């Protein structure tokens, strides 16, 4: 857990000299950062740290013209899902859309945040939860 967050910090620090004004950093958090499931507490804690890591550098780097945002997906079907969930029949059905997202459904959020269309957006967490409200 700690290694991943340190790695994220150092990766961004090393990349900064190569990011021009108008560039952006896009992190991945999770709905778990706001509504943690008890059996995923360690995962949820790291995703909450990513929210903080997004909002702090967004303020620090705004004067350099670098935007920092994150996407917080809800349930997304990936090959890793069956590992912690032996029964996946109910996975994602709690979302208002009644199903988990496919990974390709997350891509437009990242593309938008990287684009010039998001040039006035920084320090934001874009929730992609299938309709589950988050702060």
Coordinates of N, CA, C and O in Angstrom, one line a residue:
X1 N 0.8 -1.2 0.0 CA 0.0 0.0 0.0 C 0.9 1.2 0.0 O 0.7 2.1 -0.9
X2 N 1.8 1.4 0.9 CA 2.6 2.5 1.1 C 3.5 2.7 -0.2 O 3.7 3.8 -0.7
X3 N 4.1 1.7 -0.7 CA 4.9 1.7 -1.8 C 4.2 2.4 -3.0 O 4.8 3.2 -3.7
X4 N 3.0 2.0 -3.3 CA 2.3 2.5 -4.4 C 2.1 4.0 -4.3 O 2.2 4.7 -5.3
X5 N 1.7 4.5 -3.1 CA 1.5 5.9 -2.9 C 2.8 6.7 -3.1 O 2.9 7.8 -3.6
X6 N 3.9 6.1 -2.5 CA 5.2 6.8 -2.7 C 5.6 6.8 -4.1 O 6.2 7.8 -4.6
X7 N 5.4 5.7 -4.8 CA 5.7 5.6 -6.2 C 4.9 6.7 -7.0 O 5.5 7.3 -7.9
X8 N 3.7 6.9 -6.7 CA 2.8 7.9 -7.4 C 3.4 9.3 -7.1 O 3.5 10.1 -8.1
X9 N 3.8 9.5 -5.9 CA 4.4 10.8 -5.6 C 5.7 11.1 -6.4 O 5.9 12.1 -7.1
X10 N 6.6 10.1 -6.4 CA 7.9 10.2 -7.1 C 7.7 10.3 -8.6 O 8.4 11.0 -9.3
X11 N 6.8 9.5 -9.1 CA 6.5 9.5 -10.6 C 6.1 10.9 -11.0 O 6.6 11.4 -12.0
X12 N 5.2 11.5 -10.3 CA 4.7 12.8 -10.6 C 5.8 13.8 -10.5 O 6.0 14.7 -11.3
X13 N 6.6 13.7 -9.4 CA 7.7 14.7 -9.2 C 8.7 14.6 -10.3 O 9.2 15.6 -10.8
X14 N 9.0 13.4 -10.8 CA 10.0 13.2 -11.9 C 9.4 13.7 -13.2 O 10.2 14.1 -14.1
X15 N 8.1 13.5 -13.4 CA 7.5 13.9 -14.6 C 7.3 15.4 -14.8 O 7.2 15.9 -15.9
X16 N 7.2 16.1 -13.7 CA 6.9 17.6 -13.7 C 7.8 18.4 -14.7 O 7.3 19.2 -15.4
X17 N 9.1 18.2 -14.7 CA 9.9 19.0 -15.6 C 9.5 18.8 -17.1 O 9.9 19.6 -18.0
X18 N 8.8 17.7 -17.4 CA 8.5 17.3 -18.8 C 7.0 17.7 -19.1 O 6.6 17.5 -20.3
X19 N 6.3 18.2 -18.2 CA 4.9 18.5 -18.5 C 4.8 20.0 -18.7 O 5.1 20.9 -17.9
X20 N 4.4 20.4 -19.9 CA 4.3 21.8 -20.3 C 3.1 22.5 -19.7 O 2.1 21.8 -19.3
X21 N 3.1 23.8 -19.7 CA 1.9 24.5 -19.3 C 0.7 24.1 -20.2 O 0.9 23.8 -21.4
X22 N -0.4 23.8 -19.7 CA -1.5 23.3 -20.4 C -1.6 21.8 -20.3 O -2.6 21.2 -20.7
X23 N -0.6 21.2 -19.7 CA -0.6 19.7 -19.5 C -1.4 19.3 -18.3 O -1.9 20.2 -17.5
X24 N -1.5 18.0 -18.1 CA -2.3 17.6 -16.9 C -1.8 16.3 -16.4 O -1.2 15.5 -17.1
X25 N -2.1 16.1 -15.1 CA -1.9 14.8 -14.4 C -3.3 14.3 -14.1 O -4.1 15.1 -13.6
X26 N -3.6 13.0 -14.4 CA -4.9 12.5 -14.1 C -4.6 11.2 -13.3 O -4.0 10.3 -13.7
X27 N -5.1 11.2 -12.1 CA -5.0 10.1 -11.2 C -6.2 9.2 -11.2 O -7.3 9.7 -11.7
X28 N -6.1 8.0 -10.7 CA -7.3 7.2 -10.5 C -7.5 6.9 -9.1 O -6.7 6.4 -8.4
X29 N -8.7 7.3 -8.6 CA -9.2 7.0 -7.2 C -10.2 6.0 -7.3 O -10.1 5.1 -8.1
X30 N -11.3 6.1 -6.5 CA -12.4 5.1 -6.5 C -13.5 5.6 -5.7 O -13.3 6.5 -4.8
X31 N -14.7 5.2 -6.0 CA -15.8 5.5 -5.1 C -15.6 5.0 -3.7 O -16.1 5.5 -2.7
X32 N -14.7 4.0 -3.6 CA -14.3 3.4 -2.3 C -13.7 4.5 -1.4 O -13.7 4.4 -0.2
X33 N -13.1 5.6 -2.0 CA -12.5 6.6 -1.2 C -13.6 7.3 -0.3 O -13.3 7.9 0.7
X34 N -14.8 7.3 -0.8 CA -15.9 8.0 -0.1 C -16.9 7.1 0.6 O -17.5 7.5 1.6
X35 N -17.1 5.9 0.1 CA -18.0 4.9 0.7 C -17.3 3.6 0.8 O -17.5 2.7 0.0
X36 N -16.4 3.4 1.7 CA -15.6 2.2 1.8 C -16.4 1.0 2.2 O -17.2 1.0 3.1
X37 N -16.1 -0.1 1.5 CA -16.7 -1.4 1.9 C -15.7 -2.0 3.0 O -14.5 -1.9 2.9
X38 N -16.3 -2.5 4.1 CA -15.5 -3.0 5.2 C -14.4 -4.0 4.8 O -13.3 -3.9 5.3
X39 N -14.7 -4.9 3.8 CA -13.7 -5.9 3.4 C -12.6 -5.3 2.4 O -11.7 -6.0 2.1
X40 N -12.8 -4.0 2.0 CA -11.8 -3.4 1.1 C -11.2 -2.1 1.8 O -10.8 -1.2 1.1
X41 N -11.1 -2.2 3.1 CA -10.6 -1.0 3.8 C -9.2 -0.5 3.4 O -9.0 0.6 3.2
X42 N -8.3 -1.5 3.3 CA -6.9 -1.1 2.9 C -6.9 -0.4 1.5 O -6.3 0.6 1.3
X43 N -7.7 -1.0 0.6 CA -7.8 -0.4 -0.8 C -8.5 1.0 -0.7 O -8.0 1.9 -1.3
X44 N -9.6 1.1 0.1 CA -10.3 2.4 0.2 C -9.4 3.5 0.8 O -9.4 4.6 0.4
X45 N -8.5 3.1 1.7 CA -7.6 4.1 2.3 C -6.7 4.7 1.3 O -6.4 5.9 1.3
X46 N -6.1 3.8 0.4 CA -5.2 4.3 -0.6 C -5.9 5.2 -1.6 O -5.4 6.2 -2.0
X47 N -7.2 4.9 -1.9 CA -7.9 5.7 -2.8 C -8.3 7.1 -2.2 O -8.3 8.1 -2.9
X48 N -8.5 7.1 -0.9 CA -8.7 8.4 -0.2 C -7.5 9.2 -0.2 O -7.5 10.4 -0.4
X49 N -6.3 8.6 -0.1 CA -5.1 9.3 -0.2 C -4.8 9.9 -1.6 O -4.3 11.0 -1.7
X50 N -5.3 9.2 -2.6 CA -5.2 9.7 -4.0 C -6.0 10.9 -4.2 O -5.6 11.9 -4.9
X51 N -7.2 11.0 -3.5 CA -8.0 12.2 -3.6 C -7.2 13.4 -3.0 O -7.2 14.5 -3.7
X52 N -6.6 13.2 -1.9 CA -5.8 14.3 -1.3 C -4.6 14.6 -2.1 O -4.3 15.8 -2.4
X53 N -4.0 13.6 -2.7 CA -2.8 13.8 -3.5 C -3.2 14.5 -4.8 O -2.4 15.2 -5.4
X54 N -4.4 14.4 -5.3 CA -4.9 15.1 -6.4 C -5.2 16.6 -6.1 O -4.8 17.5 -6.8
X55 N -5.9 16.9 -5.0 CA -6.3 18.2 -4.7 C -5.1 19.1 -4.2 O -5.1 20.3 -4.6
X56 N -4.2 18.6 -3.5 CA -3.0 19.4 -3.1 C -2.2 19.8 -4.2 O -2.0 21.0 -4.4
X57 N -1.6 18.9 -5.1 CA -0.8 19.4 -6.2 C -1.6 20.2 -7.2 O -1.0 21.1 -7.9
X58 N -2.9 20.1 -7.3 CA -3.7 20.9 -8.2 C -3.5 22.4 -7.8 O -3.3 23.2 -8.7
X59 N -3.5 22.7 -6.5 CA -3.3 24.0 -6.1 C -1.8 24.5 -6.3 O -1.6 25.6 -6.7
X60 N -0.9 23.6 -6.0 CA 0.5 23.9 -6.2 C 0.9 24.2 -7.6 O 1.8 25.0 -7.9
X61 N 0.3 23.4 -8.5 CA 0.8 23.5 -9.9 C -0.1 24.4 -10.8 O 0.3 24.6 -12.0
X62 N -1.2 24.9 -10.3 CA -2.0 25.8 -11.1 C -1.3 27.0 -11.7 O -1.5 27.3 -12.8
X63 N -0.4 27.6 -10.9 CA 0.3 28.7 -11.4 C 1.3 28.4 -12.5 O 1.7 29.2 -13.3
X64 N 1.6 27.1 -12.6 CA 2.5 26.6 -13.7 C 1.6 26.2 -15.0 O 2.2 25.7 -16.0
X65 N 0.3 26.3 -14.8 CA -0.6 25.9 -15.9 C -0.8 24.4 -16.1 O -1.2 23.9 -17.1
X66 N -0.5 23.7 -15.0 CA -0.6 22.2 -15.0 C -1.9 21.9 -14.2 O -2.0 22.3 -13.0
X67 N -2.8 21.1 -14.8 CA -4.0 20.7 -14.1 C -3.8 19.3 -13.5 O -3.1 18.5 -14.1
X68 N -4.4 19.1 -12.3 CA -4.3 17.8 -11.7 C -5.7 17.4 -11.3 O -6.4 18.1 -10.5
X69 N -6.2 16.3 -11.8 CA -7.6 15.8 -11.6 C -7.5 14.3 -11.4 O -6.5 13.7 -11.5
X70 N -8.6 13.7 -11.0 CA -8.7 12.3 -10.9 C -10.1 11.8 -11.3 O -11.1 12.5 -11.4
X71 N -10.1 10.5 -11.7 CA -11.4 9.8 -12.0 C -11.6 8.8 -10.8 O -10.7 8.2 -10.4
X72 N -12.8 8.8 -10.3 CA -13.2 7.9 -9.2 C -14.3 6.9 -9.8 O -15.5 7.2 -9.7
X73 N -13.9 5.8 -10.3 CA -14.9 4.9 -10.8 C -15.6 4.1 -9.7 O -15.1 4.0 -8.6
X74 N -16.8 3.8 -10.0 CA -17.5 2.8 -9.1 C -17.2 1.4 -9.6 O -16.0 1.2 -10.0
X75 N -18.1 0.5 -9.5 CA -17.8 -0.9 -9.9 C -17.5 -1.0 -11.4 O -18.2 -0.5 -12.2
X76 N -16.3 -1.5 -11.7 CA -15.9 -1.7 -13.1 C -15.4 -3.2 -13.2 O -14.7 -3.7 -12.4
X77 N -15.9 -3.9 -14.2 CA -15.6 -5.3 -14.4 C -14.2 -5.4 -15.0 O -13.9 -4.9 -16.1
X78 N -13.3 -5.9 -14.3 CA -11.9 -6.2 -14.7 C -11.6 -7.6 -14.4 O -12.3 -8.3 -13.7
X79 N -10.5 -8.2 -15.0 CA -10.1 -9.5 -14.7 C -9.8 -9.8 -13.3 O -9.7 -10.9 -12.8
X80 N -9.5 -8.7 -12.5 CA -9.2 -8.9 -11.1 C -10.4 -9.1 -10.2 O -10.2 -9.6 -9.1
X81 N -11.5 -8.8 -10.7 CA -12.7 -8.9 -9.8 C -13.0 -10.3 -9.2 O -13.3 -10.4 -8.1
X82 N -12.9 -11.3 -10.0 CA -13.1 -12.7 -9.4 C -12.2 -13.1 -8.3 O -12.6 -13.9 -7.5
X83 N -11.0 -12.5 -8.2 CA -10.1 -12.9 -7.1 C -10.6 -12.7 -5.7 O -10.7 -13.6 -4.9
X84 N -11.1 -11.4 -5.4 CA -11.6 -11.3 -4.0 C -13.1 -11.7 -3.9 O -13.6 -11.8 -2.8
X85 N -13.8 -11.9 -5.0 CA -15.2 -12.2 -5.0 C -15.5 -13.5 -5.7 O -15.6 -13.6 -6.9
X86 N -15.6 -14.6 -4.9 CA -15.9 -15.9 -5.5 C -17.2 -15.9 -6.3 O -17.3 -16.6 -7.3
X87 N -18.2 -15.2 -5.8 CA -19.5 -15.1 -6.5 C -19.6 -13.7 -7.0 O -19.8 -12.7 -6.3
X88 N -19.5 -13.5 -8.3 CA -19.6 -12.2 -9.0 C -20.9 -11.9 -9.6 O -21.1 -10.9 -10.2
X89 N -21.9 -12.7 -9.3 CA -23.2 -12.5 -9.9 C -23.9 -11.2 -9.5 O -24.7 -10.6 -10.3
X90 N -23.6 -10.7 -8.3 CA -24.2 -9.4 -7.9 C -23.3 -8.2 -8.0 O -23.7 -7.1 -7.7
X91 N -22.1 -8.4 -8.5 CA -21.1 -7.3 -8.6 C -21.7 -6.2 -9.5 O -22.0 -6.4 -10.7
X92 N -21.7 -5.0 -9.0 CA -22.2 -3.8 -9.7 C -23.6 -3.6 -9.8 O -24.1 -2.5 -10.2
X93 N -24.4 -4.6 -9.3 CA -25.9 -4.4 -9.4 C -26.4 -3.4 -8.4 O -27.6 -2.9 -8.6
X94 N -25.6 -3.0 -7.4 CA -26.1 -1.9 -6.5 C -26.0 -0.5 -7.1 O -26.6 0.4 -6.6
X95 N -25.4 -0.4 -8.2 CA -25.3 1.0 -8.9 C -26.7 1.3 -9.5 O -27.4 0.3 -9.9
X96 N -27.1 2.5 -9.5 CA -28.4 2.9 -10.1 C -28.6 2.3 -11.5 O -29.7 2.0 -11.9
X97 N -27.5 2.2 -12.3 CA -27.6 1.6 -13.6 C -27.7 0.1 -13.6 O -28.0 -0.5 -14.6
X98 N -27.5 -0.5 -12.4 CA -27.8 -1.9 -12.2 C -26.7 -2.8 -12.8 O -27.0 -4.0 -12.9
X99 N -25.5 -2.3 -13.0 CA -24.5 -3.2 -13.6 C -23.1 -2.5 -13.4 O -23.1 -1.3 -13.2
X100 N -22.1 -3.3 -13.5 CA -20.7 -2.7 -13.4 C -20.4 -2.1 -14.8 O -21.0 -2.4 -15.8
X101 N -19.5 -1.1 -14.8 CA -19.0 -0.5 -16.0 C -18.0 -1.5 -16.7 O -17.4 -2.3 -16.0
X102 N -17.8 -1.3 -18.0 CA -16.8 -2.0 -18.7 C -15.6 -1.0 -18.7 O -15.8 0.2 -18.7
X103 N -14.4 -1.5 -18.7 CA -13.2 -0.5 -18.7 C -13.3 0.5 -19.8 O -12.9 1.7 -19.5
X104 N -13.8 0.2 -21.0 CA -13.8 1.2 -22.1 C -14.8 2.3 -21.7 O -14.7 3.4 -22.3
X105 N -15.7 2.1 -20.8 CA -16.6 3.2 -20.4 C -16.0 4.2 -19.5 O -16.5 5.3 -19.3
X106 N -14.8 3.9 -19.0 CA -14.1 4.9 -18.2 C -13.2 5.8 -19.0 O -12.9 6.9 -18.7
X107 N -12.8 5.3 -20.2 CA -11.8 6.1 -21.1 C -12.3 7.5 -21.4 O -11.5 8.4 -21.3
X108 N -13.6 7.7 -21.7 CA -14.0 9.1 -22.0 C -13.7 10.1 -20.9 O -13.4 11.3 -21.2
X109 N -13.8 9.7 -19.6 CA -13.5 10.6 -18.5 C -12.1 11.0 -18.5 O -11.8 12.2 -18.3
X110 N -11.2 10.1 -18.8 CA -9.8 10.5 -18.8 C -9.5 11.3 -20.1 O -8.7 12.3 -19.9
X111 N -10.0 11.0 -21.2 CA -9.8 11.8 -22.4 C -10.3 13.2 -22.2 O -9.6 14.2 -22.6
X112 N -11.5 13.4 -21.6 CA -12.0 14.7 -21.3 C -11.1 15.5 -20.4 O -10.7 16.6 -20.7
X113 N -10.6 14.9 -19.3 CA -9.8 15.6 -18.4 C -8.4 16.0 -19.0 O -7.8 17.0 -18.6
X114 N -8.0 15.2 -20.0 CA -6.7 15.5 -20.6 C -6.9 16.5 -21.7 O -5.9 17.1 -22.2
X115 N -8.1 16.8 -22.2 CA -8.3 17.6 -23.3 C -8.4 19.1 -23.0 O -8.5 19.5 -21.8
X116 N -8.3 19.9 -24.0 CA -8.4 21.4 -23.8 C -9.8 21.8 -23.4 O -10.0 22.8 -22.8
X117 N -10.8 20.9 -23.6 CA -12.2 21.1 -23.1 C -12.2 21.2 -21.6 O -13.2 21.8 -21.0
X118 N -11.2 20.7 -20.9 CA -11.1 20.7 -19.4 C -10.1 21.7 -18.9 O -9.6 21.6 -17.8
X119 N -9.8 22.7 -19.7 CA -8.7 23.7 -19.4 C -9.0 24.5 -18.2 O -8.0 25.1 -17.7
X120 N -10.2 24.6 -17.7 CA -10.5 25.3 -16.5 C -10.9 24.4 -15.3 O -11.4 24.8 -14.3
X121 N -10.5 23.1 -15.4 CA -10.8 22.1 -14.4 C -9.5 21.6 -13.8 O -8.7 21.1 -14.5
X122 N -9.4 21.8 -12.5 CA -8.3 21.3 -11.8 C -8.7 21.0 -10.3 O -9.5 21.7 -9.8
X123 N -8.1 20.0 -9.7 CA -8.4 19.7 -8.3 C -9.7 19.0 -8.2 O -10.2 18.9 -7.1
X124 N -10.2 18.5 -9.3 CA -11.6 17.8 -9.3 C -11.4 16.3 -9.3 O -10.5 15.8 -9.9
X125 N -12.4 15.7 -8.7 CA -12.6 14.2 -8.8 C -13.8 13.9 -9.6 O -14.9 14.3 -9.2
X126 N -13.6 13.3 -10.8 CA -14.8 13.0 -11.7 C -15.3 11.7 -11.3 O -14.6 10.7 -11.4
X127 N -16.5 11.6 -10.7 CA -17.1 10.4 -10.3 C -17.7 9.7 -11.5 O -18.5 10.3 -12.3
X128 N -17.4 8.4 -11.7 CA -17.9 7.6 -12.8 C -18.5 6.4 -12.2 O -17.8 5.3 -12.2
X129 N -19.6 6.5 -11.5 CA -20.1 5.5 -10.6 C -21.4 4.8 -11.1 O -22.0 4.0 -10.3
X130 N -21.9 5.1 -12.2 CA -23.1 4.5 -12.7 C -24.3 5.1 -12.0 O -25.4 4.5 -11.9
X131 N -24.1 6.3 -11.4 CA -25.2 7.0 -10.8 C -25.2 7.1 -9.3 O -26.0 7.7 -8.7
X132 N -24.3 6.4 -8.7 CA -24.2 6.4 -7.2 C -23.7 7.8 -6.8 O -22.6 8.2 -7.2
X133 N -24.4 8.6 -6.0 CA -23.9 9.9 -5.7 C -22.8 9.9 -4.7 O -22.8 9.1 -3.7
X134 N -21.8 10.7 -5.0 CA -20.6 10.9 -4.1 C -20.4 12.3 -3.8 O -20.9 13.2 -4.6
X135 N -19.7 12.7 -2.8 CA -19.4 14.1 -2.5 C -18.6 14.8 -3.6 O -17.9 14.1 -4.4

